[in-house]
Coordinates of C-alpha atoms in Angstrom, one line a residue:
Chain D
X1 CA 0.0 0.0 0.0
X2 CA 1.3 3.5 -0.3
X3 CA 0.5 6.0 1.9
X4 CA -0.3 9.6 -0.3
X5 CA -1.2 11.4 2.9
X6 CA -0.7 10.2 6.5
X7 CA -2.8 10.8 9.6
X8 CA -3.6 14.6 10.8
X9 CA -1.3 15.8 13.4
X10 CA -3.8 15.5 16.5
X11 CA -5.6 12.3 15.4
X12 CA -2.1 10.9 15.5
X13 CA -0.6 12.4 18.3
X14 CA -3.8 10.7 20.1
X15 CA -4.3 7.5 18.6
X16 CA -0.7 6.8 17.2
X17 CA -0.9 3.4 15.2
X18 CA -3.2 0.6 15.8
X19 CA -1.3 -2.3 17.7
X20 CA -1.7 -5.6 15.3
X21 CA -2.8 -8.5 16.6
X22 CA -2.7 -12.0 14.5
X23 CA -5.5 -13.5 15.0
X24 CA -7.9 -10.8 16.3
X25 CA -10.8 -10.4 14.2
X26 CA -10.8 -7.0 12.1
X27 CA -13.6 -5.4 10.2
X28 CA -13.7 -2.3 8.0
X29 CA -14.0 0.5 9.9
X30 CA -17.0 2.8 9.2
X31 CA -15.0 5.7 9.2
X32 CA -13.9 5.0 5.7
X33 CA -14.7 5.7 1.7
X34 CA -13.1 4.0 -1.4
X35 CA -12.9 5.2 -4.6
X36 CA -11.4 3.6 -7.8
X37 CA -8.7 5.1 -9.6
X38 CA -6.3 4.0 -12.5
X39 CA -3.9 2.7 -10.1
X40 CA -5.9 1.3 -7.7
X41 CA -8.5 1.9 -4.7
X42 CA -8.3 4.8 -3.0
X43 CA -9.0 4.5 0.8
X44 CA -9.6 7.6 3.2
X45 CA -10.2 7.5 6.8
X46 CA -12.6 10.2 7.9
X47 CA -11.5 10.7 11.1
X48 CA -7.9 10.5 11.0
X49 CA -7.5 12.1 7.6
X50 CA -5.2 9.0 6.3
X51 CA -5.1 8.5 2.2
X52 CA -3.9 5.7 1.0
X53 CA -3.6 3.8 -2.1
X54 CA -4.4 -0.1 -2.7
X55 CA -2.1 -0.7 -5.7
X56 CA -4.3 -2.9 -8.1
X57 CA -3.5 -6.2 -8.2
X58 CA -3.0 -6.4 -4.7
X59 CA -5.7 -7.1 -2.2
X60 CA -7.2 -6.4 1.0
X61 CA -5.9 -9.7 3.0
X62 CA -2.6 -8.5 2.3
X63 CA -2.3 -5.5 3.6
X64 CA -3.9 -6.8 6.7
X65 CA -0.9 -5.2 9.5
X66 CA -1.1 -1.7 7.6
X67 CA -4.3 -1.4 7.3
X68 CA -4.7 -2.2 10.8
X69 CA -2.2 0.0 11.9
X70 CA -3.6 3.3 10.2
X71 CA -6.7 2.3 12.2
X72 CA -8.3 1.3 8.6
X73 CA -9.2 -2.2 10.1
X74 CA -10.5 -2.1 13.3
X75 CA -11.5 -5.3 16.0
X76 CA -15.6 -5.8 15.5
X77 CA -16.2 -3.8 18.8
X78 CA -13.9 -1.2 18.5
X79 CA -17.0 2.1 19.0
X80 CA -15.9 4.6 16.1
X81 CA -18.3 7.4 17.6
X82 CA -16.2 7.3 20.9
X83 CA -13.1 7.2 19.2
X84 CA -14.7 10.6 17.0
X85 CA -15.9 12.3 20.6
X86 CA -12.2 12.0 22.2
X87 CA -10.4 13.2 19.1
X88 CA -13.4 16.5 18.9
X89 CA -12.9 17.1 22.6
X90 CA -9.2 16.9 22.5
X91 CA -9.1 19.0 19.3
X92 CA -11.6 22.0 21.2
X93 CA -8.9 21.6 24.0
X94 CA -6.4 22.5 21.7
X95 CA -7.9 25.1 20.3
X96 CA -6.3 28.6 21.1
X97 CA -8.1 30.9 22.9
X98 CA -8.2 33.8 20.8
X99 CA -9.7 37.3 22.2
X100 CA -9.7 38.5 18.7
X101 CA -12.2 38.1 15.7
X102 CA -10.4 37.9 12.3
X103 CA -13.1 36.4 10.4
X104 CA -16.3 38.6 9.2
X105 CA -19.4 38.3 6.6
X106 CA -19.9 42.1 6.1
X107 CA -23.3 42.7 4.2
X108 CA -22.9 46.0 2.6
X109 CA -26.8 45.9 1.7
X110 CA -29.6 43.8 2.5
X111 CA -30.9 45.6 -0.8
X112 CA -30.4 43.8 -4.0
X113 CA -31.2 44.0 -7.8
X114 CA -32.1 40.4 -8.4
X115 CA -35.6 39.0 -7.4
X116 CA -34.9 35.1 -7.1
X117 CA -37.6 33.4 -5.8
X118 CA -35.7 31.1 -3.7
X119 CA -34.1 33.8 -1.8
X120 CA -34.2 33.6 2.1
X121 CA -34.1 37.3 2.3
X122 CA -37.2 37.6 0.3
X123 CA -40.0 39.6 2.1
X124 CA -36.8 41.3 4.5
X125 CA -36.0 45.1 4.8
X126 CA -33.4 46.2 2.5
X127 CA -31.0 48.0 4.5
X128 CA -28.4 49.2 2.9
X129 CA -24.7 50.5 5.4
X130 CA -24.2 54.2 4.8
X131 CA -20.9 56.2 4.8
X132 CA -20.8 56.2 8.4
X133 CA -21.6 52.7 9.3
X134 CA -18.9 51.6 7.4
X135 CA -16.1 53.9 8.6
X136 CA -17.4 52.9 12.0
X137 CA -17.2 49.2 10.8
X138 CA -13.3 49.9 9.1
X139 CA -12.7 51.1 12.8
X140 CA -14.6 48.3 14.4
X141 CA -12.5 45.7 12.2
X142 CA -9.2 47.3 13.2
X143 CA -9.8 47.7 16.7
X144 CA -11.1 43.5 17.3
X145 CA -8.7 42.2 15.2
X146 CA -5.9 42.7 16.9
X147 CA -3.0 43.2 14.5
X148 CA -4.1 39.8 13.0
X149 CA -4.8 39.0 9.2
X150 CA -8.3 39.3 8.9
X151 CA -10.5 37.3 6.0
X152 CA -13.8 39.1 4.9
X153 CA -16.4 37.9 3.2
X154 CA -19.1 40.5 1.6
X155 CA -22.4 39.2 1.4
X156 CA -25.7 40.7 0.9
X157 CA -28.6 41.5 -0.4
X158 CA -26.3 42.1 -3.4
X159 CA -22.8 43.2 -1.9
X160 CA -21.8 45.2 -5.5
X161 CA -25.3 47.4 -4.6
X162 CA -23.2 48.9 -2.7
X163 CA -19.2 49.3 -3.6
X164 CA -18.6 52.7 -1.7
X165 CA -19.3 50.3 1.9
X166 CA -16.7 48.2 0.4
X167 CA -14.0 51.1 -0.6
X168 CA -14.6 52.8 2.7
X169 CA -13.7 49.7 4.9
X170 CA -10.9 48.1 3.2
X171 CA -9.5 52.1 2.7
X172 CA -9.8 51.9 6.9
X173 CA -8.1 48.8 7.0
X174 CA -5.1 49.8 4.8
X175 CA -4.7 52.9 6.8
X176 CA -4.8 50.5 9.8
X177 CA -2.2 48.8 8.0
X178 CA -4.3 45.8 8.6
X179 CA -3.4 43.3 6.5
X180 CA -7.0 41.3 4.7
X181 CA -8.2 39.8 1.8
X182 CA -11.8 38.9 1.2
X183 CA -14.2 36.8 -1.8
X184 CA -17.6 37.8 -2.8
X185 CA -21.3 36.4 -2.9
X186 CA -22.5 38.1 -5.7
X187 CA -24.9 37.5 -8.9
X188 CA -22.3 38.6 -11.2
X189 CA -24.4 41.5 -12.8
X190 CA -22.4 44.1 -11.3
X191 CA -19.1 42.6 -11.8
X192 CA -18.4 44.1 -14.7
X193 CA -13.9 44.5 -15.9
X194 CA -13.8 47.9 -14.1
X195 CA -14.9 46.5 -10.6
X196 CA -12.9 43.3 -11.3
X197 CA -10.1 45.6 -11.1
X198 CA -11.2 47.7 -8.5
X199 CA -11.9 44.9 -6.4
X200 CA -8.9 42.7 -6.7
X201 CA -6.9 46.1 -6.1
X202 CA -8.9 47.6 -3.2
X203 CA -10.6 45.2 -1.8
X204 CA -8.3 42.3 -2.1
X205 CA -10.9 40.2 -3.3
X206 CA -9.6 36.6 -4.5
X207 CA -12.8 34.7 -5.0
X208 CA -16.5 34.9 -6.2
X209 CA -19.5 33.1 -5.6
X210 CA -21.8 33.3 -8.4
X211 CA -25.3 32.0 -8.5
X212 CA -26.3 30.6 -11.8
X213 CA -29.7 29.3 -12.1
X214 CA -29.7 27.9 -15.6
X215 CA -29.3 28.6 -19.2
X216 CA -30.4 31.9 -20.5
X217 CA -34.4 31.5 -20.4
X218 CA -34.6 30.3 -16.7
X219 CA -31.4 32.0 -15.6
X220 CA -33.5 35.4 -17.1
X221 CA -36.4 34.0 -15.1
X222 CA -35.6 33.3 -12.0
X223 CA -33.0 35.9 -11.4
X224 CA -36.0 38.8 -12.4
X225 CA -33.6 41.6 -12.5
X226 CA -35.1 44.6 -11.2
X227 CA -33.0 46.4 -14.4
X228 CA -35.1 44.5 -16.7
X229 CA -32.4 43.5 -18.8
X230 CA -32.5 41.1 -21.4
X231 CA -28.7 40.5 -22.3
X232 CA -28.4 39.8 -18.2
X233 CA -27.3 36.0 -18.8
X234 CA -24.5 36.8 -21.6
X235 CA -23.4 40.0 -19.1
X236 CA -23.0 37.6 -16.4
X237 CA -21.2 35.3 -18.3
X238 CA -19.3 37.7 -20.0
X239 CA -18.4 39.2 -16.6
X240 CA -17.5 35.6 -14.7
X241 CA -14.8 35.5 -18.2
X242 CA -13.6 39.0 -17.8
X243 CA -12.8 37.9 -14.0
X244 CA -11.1 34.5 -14.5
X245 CA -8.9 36.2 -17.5
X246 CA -7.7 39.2 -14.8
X247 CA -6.7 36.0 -12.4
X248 CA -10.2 35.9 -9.8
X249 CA -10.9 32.9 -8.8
X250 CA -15.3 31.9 -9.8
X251 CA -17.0 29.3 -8.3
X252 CA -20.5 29.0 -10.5
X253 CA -22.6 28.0 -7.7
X254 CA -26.1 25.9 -9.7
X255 CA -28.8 24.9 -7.4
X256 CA -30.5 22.3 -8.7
X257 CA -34.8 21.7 -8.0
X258 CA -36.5 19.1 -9.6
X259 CA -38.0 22.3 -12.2
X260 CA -34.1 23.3 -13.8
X261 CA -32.2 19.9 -13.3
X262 CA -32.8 18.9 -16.7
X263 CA -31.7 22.9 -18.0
X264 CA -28.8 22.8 -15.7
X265 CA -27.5 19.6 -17.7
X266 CA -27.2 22.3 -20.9
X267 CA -25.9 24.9 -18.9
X268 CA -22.8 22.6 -17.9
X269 CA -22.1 22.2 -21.4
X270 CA -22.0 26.0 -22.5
X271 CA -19.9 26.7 -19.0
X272 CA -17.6 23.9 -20.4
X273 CA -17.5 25.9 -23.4
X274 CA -16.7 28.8 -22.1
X275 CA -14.3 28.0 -19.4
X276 CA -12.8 24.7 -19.2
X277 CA -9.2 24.9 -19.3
X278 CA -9.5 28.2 -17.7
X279 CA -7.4 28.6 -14.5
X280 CA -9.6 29.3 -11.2
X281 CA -13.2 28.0 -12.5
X282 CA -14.9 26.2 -10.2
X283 CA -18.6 24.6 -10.2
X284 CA -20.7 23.4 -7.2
X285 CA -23.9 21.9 -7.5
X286 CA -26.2 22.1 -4.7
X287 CA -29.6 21.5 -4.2
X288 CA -32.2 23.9 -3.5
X289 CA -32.9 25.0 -0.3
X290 CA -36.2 24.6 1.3
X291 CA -37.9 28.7 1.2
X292 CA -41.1 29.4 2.2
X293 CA -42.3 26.2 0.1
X294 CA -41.0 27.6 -3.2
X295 CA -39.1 24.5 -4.0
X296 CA -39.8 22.2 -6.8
X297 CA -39.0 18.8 -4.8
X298 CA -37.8 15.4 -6.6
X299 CA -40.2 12.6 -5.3
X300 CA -37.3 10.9 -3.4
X301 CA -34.6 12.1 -2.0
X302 CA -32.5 9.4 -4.1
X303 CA -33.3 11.5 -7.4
X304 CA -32.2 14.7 -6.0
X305 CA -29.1 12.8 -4.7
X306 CA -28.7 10.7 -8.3
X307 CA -29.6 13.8 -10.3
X308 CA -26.9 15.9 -8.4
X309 CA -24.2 13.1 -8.9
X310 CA -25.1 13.2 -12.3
X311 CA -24.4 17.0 -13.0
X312 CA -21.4 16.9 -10.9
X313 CA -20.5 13.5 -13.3
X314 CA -20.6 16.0 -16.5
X315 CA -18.9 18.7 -15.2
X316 CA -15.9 16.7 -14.0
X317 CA -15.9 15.0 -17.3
X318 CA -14.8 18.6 -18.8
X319 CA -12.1 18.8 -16.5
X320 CA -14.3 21.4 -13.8
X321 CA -13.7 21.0 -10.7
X322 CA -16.0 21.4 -7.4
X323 CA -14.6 24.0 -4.9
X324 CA -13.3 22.9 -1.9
X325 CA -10.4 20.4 -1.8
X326 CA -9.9 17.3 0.4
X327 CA -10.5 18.0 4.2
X328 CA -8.2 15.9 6.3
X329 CA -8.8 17.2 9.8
X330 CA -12.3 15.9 11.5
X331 CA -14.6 19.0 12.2
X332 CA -15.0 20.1 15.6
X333 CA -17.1 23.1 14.2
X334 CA -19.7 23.1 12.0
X335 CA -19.3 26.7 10.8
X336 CA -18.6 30.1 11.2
X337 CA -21.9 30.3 13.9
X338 CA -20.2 27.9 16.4
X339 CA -16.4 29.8 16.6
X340 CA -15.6 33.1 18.3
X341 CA -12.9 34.3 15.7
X342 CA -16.4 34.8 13.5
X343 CA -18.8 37.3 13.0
X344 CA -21.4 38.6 10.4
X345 CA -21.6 42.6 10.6
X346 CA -25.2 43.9 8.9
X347 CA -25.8 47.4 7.2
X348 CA -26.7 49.0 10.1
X349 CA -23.9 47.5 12.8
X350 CA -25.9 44.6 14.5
X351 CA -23.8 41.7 14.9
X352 CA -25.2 38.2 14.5
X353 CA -23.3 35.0 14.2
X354 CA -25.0 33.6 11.3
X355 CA -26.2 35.2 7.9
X356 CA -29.7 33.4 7.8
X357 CA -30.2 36.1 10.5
X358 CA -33.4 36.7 12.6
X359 CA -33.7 40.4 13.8
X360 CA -33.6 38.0 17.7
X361 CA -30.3 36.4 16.3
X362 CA -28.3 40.0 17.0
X363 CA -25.9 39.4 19.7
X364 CA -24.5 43.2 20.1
X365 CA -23.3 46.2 17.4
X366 CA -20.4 47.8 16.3
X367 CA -20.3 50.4 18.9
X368 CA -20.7 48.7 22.4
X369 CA -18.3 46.0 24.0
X370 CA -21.6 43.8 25.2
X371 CA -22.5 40.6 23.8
X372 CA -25.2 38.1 24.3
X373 CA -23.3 35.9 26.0
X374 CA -26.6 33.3 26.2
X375 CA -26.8 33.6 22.3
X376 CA -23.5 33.3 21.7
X377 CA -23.2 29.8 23.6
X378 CA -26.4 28.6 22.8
X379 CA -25.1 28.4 18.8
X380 CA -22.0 26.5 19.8
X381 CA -23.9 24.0 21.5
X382 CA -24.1 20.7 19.3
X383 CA -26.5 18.1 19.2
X384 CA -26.3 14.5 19.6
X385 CA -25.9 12.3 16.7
X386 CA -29.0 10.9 14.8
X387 CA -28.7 6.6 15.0
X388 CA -28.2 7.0 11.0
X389 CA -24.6 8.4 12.3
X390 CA -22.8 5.8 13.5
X391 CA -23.3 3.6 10.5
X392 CA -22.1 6.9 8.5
X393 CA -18.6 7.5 6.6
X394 CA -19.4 10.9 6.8
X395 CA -19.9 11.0 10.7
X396 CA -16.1 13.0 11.4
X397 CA -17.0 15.6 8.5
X398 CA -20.5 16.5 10.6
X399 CA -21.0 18.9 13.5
X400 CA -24.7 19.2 14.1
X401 CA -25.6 22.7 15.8
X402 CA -28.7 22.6 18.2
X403 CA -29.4 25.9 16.5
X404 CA -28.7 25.5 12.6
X405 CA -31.7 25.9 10.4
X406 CA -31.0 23.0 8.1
X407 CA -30.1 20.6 11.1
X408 CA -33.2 18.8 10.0
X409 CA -31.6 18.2 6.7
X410 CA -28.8 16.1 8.0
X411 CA -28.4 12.6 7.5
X412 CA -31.1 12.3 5.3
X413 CA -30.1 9.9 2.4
X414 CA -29.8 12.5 -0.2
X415 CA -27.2 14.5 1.9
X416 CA -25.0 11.4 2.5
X417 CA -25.0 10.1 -1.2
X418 CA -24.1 13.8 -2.3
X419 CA -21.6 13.9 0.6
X420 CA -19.8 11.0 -0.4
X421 CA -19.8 11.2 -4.1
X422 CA -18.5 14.7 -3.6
X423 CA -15.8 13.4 -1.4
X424 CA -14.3 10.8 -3.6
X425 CA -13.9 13.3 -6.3
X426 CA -11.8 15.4 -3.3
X427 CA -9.8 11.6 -3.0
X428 CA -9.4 11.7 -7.1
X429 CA -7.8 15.1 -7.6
X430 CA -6.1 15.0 -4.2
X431 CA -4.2 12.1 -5.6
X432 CA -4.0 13.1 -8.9
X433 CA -2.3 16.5 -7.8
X434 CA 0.0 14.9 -5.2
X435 CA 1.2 12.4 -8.3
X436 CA 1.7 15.5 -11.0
X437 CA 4.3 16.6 -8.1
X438 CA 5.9 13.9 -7.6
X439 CA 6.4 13.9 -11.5
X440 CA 7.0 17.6 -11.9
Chain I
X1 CA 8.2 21.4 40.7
X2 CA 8.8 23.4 37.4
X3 CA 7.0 23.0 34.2
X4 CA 8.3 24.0 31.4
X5 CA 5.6 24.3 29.2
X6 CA 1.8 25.9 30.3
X7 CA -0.4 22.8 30.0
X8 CA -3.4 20.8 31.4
X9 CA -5.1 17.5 32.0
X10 CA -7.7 17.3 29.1
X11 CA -10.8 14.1 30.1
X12 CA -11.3 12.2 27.3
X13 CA -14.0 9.7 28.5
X14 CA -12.1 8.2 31.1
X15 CA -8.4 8.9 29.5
X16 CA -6.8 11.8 30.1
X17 CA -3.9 14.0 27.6
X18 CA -1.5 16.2 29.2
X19 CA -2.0 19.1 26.3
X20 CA 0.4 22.2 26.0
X21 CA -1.5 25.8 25.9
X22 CA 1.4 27.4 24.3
X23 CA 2.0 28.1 20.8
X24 CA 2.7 25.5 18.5
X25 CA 1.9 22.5 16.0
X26 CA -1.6 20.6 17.0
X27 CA 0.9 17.0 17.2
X28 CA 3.4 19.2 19.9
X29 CA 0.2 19.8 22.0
X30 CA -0.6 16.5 23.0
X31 CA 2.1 15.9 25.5
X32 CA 1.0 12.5 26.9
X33 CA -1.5 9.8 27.4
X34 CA -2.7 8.9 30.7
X35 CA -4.9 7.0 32.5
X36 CA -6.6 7.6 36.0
X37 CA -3.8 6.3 37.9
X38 CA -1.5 7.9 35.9
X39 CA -3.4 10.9 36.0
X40 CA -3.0 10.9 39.5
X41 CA 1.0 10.3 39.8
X42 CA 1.3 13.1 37.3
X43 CA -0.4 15.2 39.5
X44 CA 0.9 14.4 42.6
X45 CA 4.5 14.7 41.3
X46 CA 3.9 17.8 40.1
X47 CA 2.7 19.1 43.4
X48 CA 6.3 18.1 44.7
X49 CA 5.1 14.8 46.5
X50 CA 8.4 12.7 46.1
X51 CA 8.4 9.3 44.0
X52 CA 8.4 7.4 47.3
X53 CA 5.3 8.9 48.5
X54 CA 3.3 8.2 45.3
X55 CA 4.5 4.6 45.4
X56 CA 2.8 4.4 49.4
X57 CA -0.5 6.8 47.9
X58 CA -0.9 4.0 45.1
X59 CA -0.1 0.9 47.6
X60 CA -3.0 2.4 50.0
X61 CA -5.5 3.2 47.0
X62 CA -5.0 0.2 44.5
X63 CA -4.2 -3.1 45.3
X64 CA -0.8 -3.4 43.6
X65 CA 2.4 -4.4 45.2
X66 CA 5.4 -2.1 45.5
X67 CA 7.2 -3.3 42.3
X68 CA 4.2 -2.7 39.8
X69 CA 3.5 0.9 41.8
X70 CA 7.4 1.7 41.7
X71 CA 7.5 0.7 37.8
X72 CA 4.0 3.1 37.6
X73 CA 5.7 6.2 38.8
X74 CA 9.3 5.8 37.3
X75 CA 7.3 5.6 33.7
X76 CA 5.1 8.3 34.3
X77 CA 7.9 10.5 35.5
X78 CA 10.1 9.2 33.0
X79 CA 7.6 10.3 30.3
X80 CA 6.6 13.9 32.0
X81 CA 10.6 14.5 32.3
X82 CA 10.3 13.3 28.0
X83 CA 7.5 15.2 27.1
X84 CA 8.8 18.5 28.9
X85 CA 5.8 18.8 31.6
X86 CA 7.9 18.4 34.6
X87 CA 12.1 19.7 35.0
X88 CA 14.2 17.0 37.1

């Protein structure tokens, strides 16, 4: 067997290797996913982040001893979920206590110029940061990060609605000589060459998130621009081309419902067109979020999860790649929400720690030292495991927040077929890359 | 007794990891592994309770005889003197 990547630091400085016992009985342990490649099967371990590679030809009963000692094999009581609670606990004991937040979601505008109808913010009060607020944000920023590189996010509403929030806190922050760099959720309309440039120059932006809902019929549909433009869907595109030539990094974000899955199988082949090959294009396919009941469903939640393999299928058949690359370490957080170096800053100063915010979600502003202490706990606190879990792969990659909206969406079949399929394209092109480096 | 790096006793269902606090790699954090009883010779030595003592403490607690309890504390003093918890 050859080992591309070995255990994380803490799961190993914890468990260490597995002692190998002839004649013990060993079973595969559930922490693990396989994938095929051309030289082999791919093996991960979920937990301790381990890769290996099961040269073909060779088999399983072979590599008994190291696959018992990187904790692959396991004896048939050995309790993976315990194992997964002492490495989480150990890992939160490790974690240093920082005073200082470097990590913020700024929404410059709760405004926007799309009218999607999936939109959680539909129906909310557009609010949009003035001059002031964002000085006094810039200010804010400095002062709580302590010296430390800080990463921003901009978020809206549409962010680019409103670009003068944007100058006037990363112009605070340089003067600050604060050191940042930030990506963007945006729909793409108003990222036209200019802001491109303004934005990778002032703002330090690396990466956008761009929603596209289809080809140009349903994309023009559902997005509803408020500017009533008919060319919106080539502006986009032409935009998201503009950006990947001046070096941004785009992740086309497609959210899939039962009503566009069959559109969103044309619109991979005209993004294909467009930018495969490019450097820094990325696709995720997601599905839908439940709104309000707007949501064409699939009648089982095996269709969404087979339709979604599919598209991701096609698009990694052009070469595209998902974003996000293969996570070693186990989670001991589920997101920003649940950590203290986080916050999400809203047009008017409130501070909330998640951006599916509820006006009794605010846990203090911009201008007083006081938090909601209560609030702020009560979203780290984590709920037990469903049954499903133990039996999961997935299991180490999952913290489930008491709190979090879409808890109820977890561990349902759909999210564990997506979750896994997703993950051994993460194995694929992690071993892929690691073997063009070797070669290079 | 002098430490030479801040750390603590971190509970992991019933086993315990001597963890560092101070600034460095997740793998230089974990110090050591312990269980109860060693837990408790850790501490113990730490509060300047000499080998001897501990070796009595463990003979009065557990039933063990002197040779397994003198092995116990040489190890787990051995190993905090290794890992940089306690200074000889």
């Amino acid at each position: 067997m050859k080992e591309i990547y070995p255990a994380v630091s803490l799961a190993s400085a914890l468990f260490g290797r597995q002692r190998y016992e002839k004649g013990t009985e060993y079973r595969l342990t559930k922490h693990c996913v396989r994938a095929e490649c051309e030289d082999g099967t791919l093996f991960f371990h979920t937990m301790m982040g381990t890769l290996l590679l099961l040269e073909k030809g060779r088999s399983l009963s072979d590599q008994e001893q190291a696959l018992v000692e990187a904790w692959f094999l396991v004896p048939k009581e050995h309790d993976e979920m315990k194992a997964l609670r002492k490495l989480r606990a150990l890992a939160c004991a490790v974690q240093p206590n920082s005073r200082h937040v470097t990590g913020f979601t700024i929404l410059t505008t709760t405004d926007c110029n799309a009218r999607c109808f999936y939109c959680y913010e539909a129906g909310c009060k557009r609010i949009t940061m003035s001059k002031q607020t964002a000085r006094d944000v810039g200010a804010y920023i400095a002062r709580v990060s302590g010296g430390e590189q800080v990463k921003i996010h901009w978020f809206g509403g549409e962010p680019l609605c409103n670009p003068e929030a944007m100058d006037i806190i990363c112009d605070a922050l340089s003067k600050a000589g604060i050191s940042f760099v930030s990506s963007v959720t945006t729909n793409g309309y108003y990222l036209t060459p200019e802001l491109t440039e303004r934005a990778m120059r002032d703002w330090h932006v690396t990466g956008a998130l761009i929603a596209i809902d289809g080809t140009k019929e349903v994309y023009q549909r559902t997005k509803a621009y408020i500017e009533r433009d008919e060319t919106a869907y080539e502006r986009v595109l032409s935009n998201i081309e503009h950006a990947l030539d001046a070096g941004l990094m785009v992740c086309a974000r497609l959210n899939v419902d039962e009503a566009n899955a069959d559109d969103l199988n044309v619109l991979i082949d005209e993004l294909a067109e467009r930018y495969a090959g490019k450097q820094g294009f990325y696709v995720n396919i997601t599905p839908l979020q439940e709104i309000k009941g707007r949501i064409h469903h699939f009648a089982t939640e095996r269709e969404l999860a087979e339709t979604i393999i599919r598209l991701r299928r096609k698009k990694s058949g052009y070469g595209i790649r998902s974003l996000g690359k293969l996570e070693r370490k186990a989670r001991s957080n589920h997101c920003m929400a649940d950590v203290d170096v986080y916050e999400v800053l809203m047009p008017d100063g409130r501070i909330c720690k998640c951006e599916h915010f509820a006006d009794e979600e605010m846990i203090g502003n911009i201008y007083a030292s006081d938090r909601d202490q209560e609030k702020i706990d009560a979203w780290k606190k984590q709920r037990a495991f469903y049954p499903e879990c133990t039996e999961c792969a997935l299991a180490p990659r999952c913290v489930l927040l008491e709190k979090c909206e879409r808890v109820g969406e977890c561990c349902t079949e759909h999210v564990s077929l997506i979750g896994v399929d997703e993950l051994k394209e993460q194995m694929l092109l992690a071993y892929q890359d690691q073997k063009m480096e070797r070669n290079a | 007794m002098k430490s030479k790096a801040n750390w603590m006793f971190v509970n992991l269902e019933g086993e315990y990891v001597a963890v560092s606090v101070g600034e460095s790699t997740d793998a230089q954090r974990v110090l050591m592994k312990l269980n109860e009883t060693g837990k408790i010779i850790a501490e113990n030595y730490l509060n300047g309770i000499p080998k001897e003592e501990i070796v009595l403490k463990l003979l009065d607690e557990y039933e063990v005889d002197e040779q397994t309890a003198t092995r116990s504390v040489e190890r787990i003093v051995r190993q905090m003197l290794e890992a940089g918890i306690a200074e000889a």
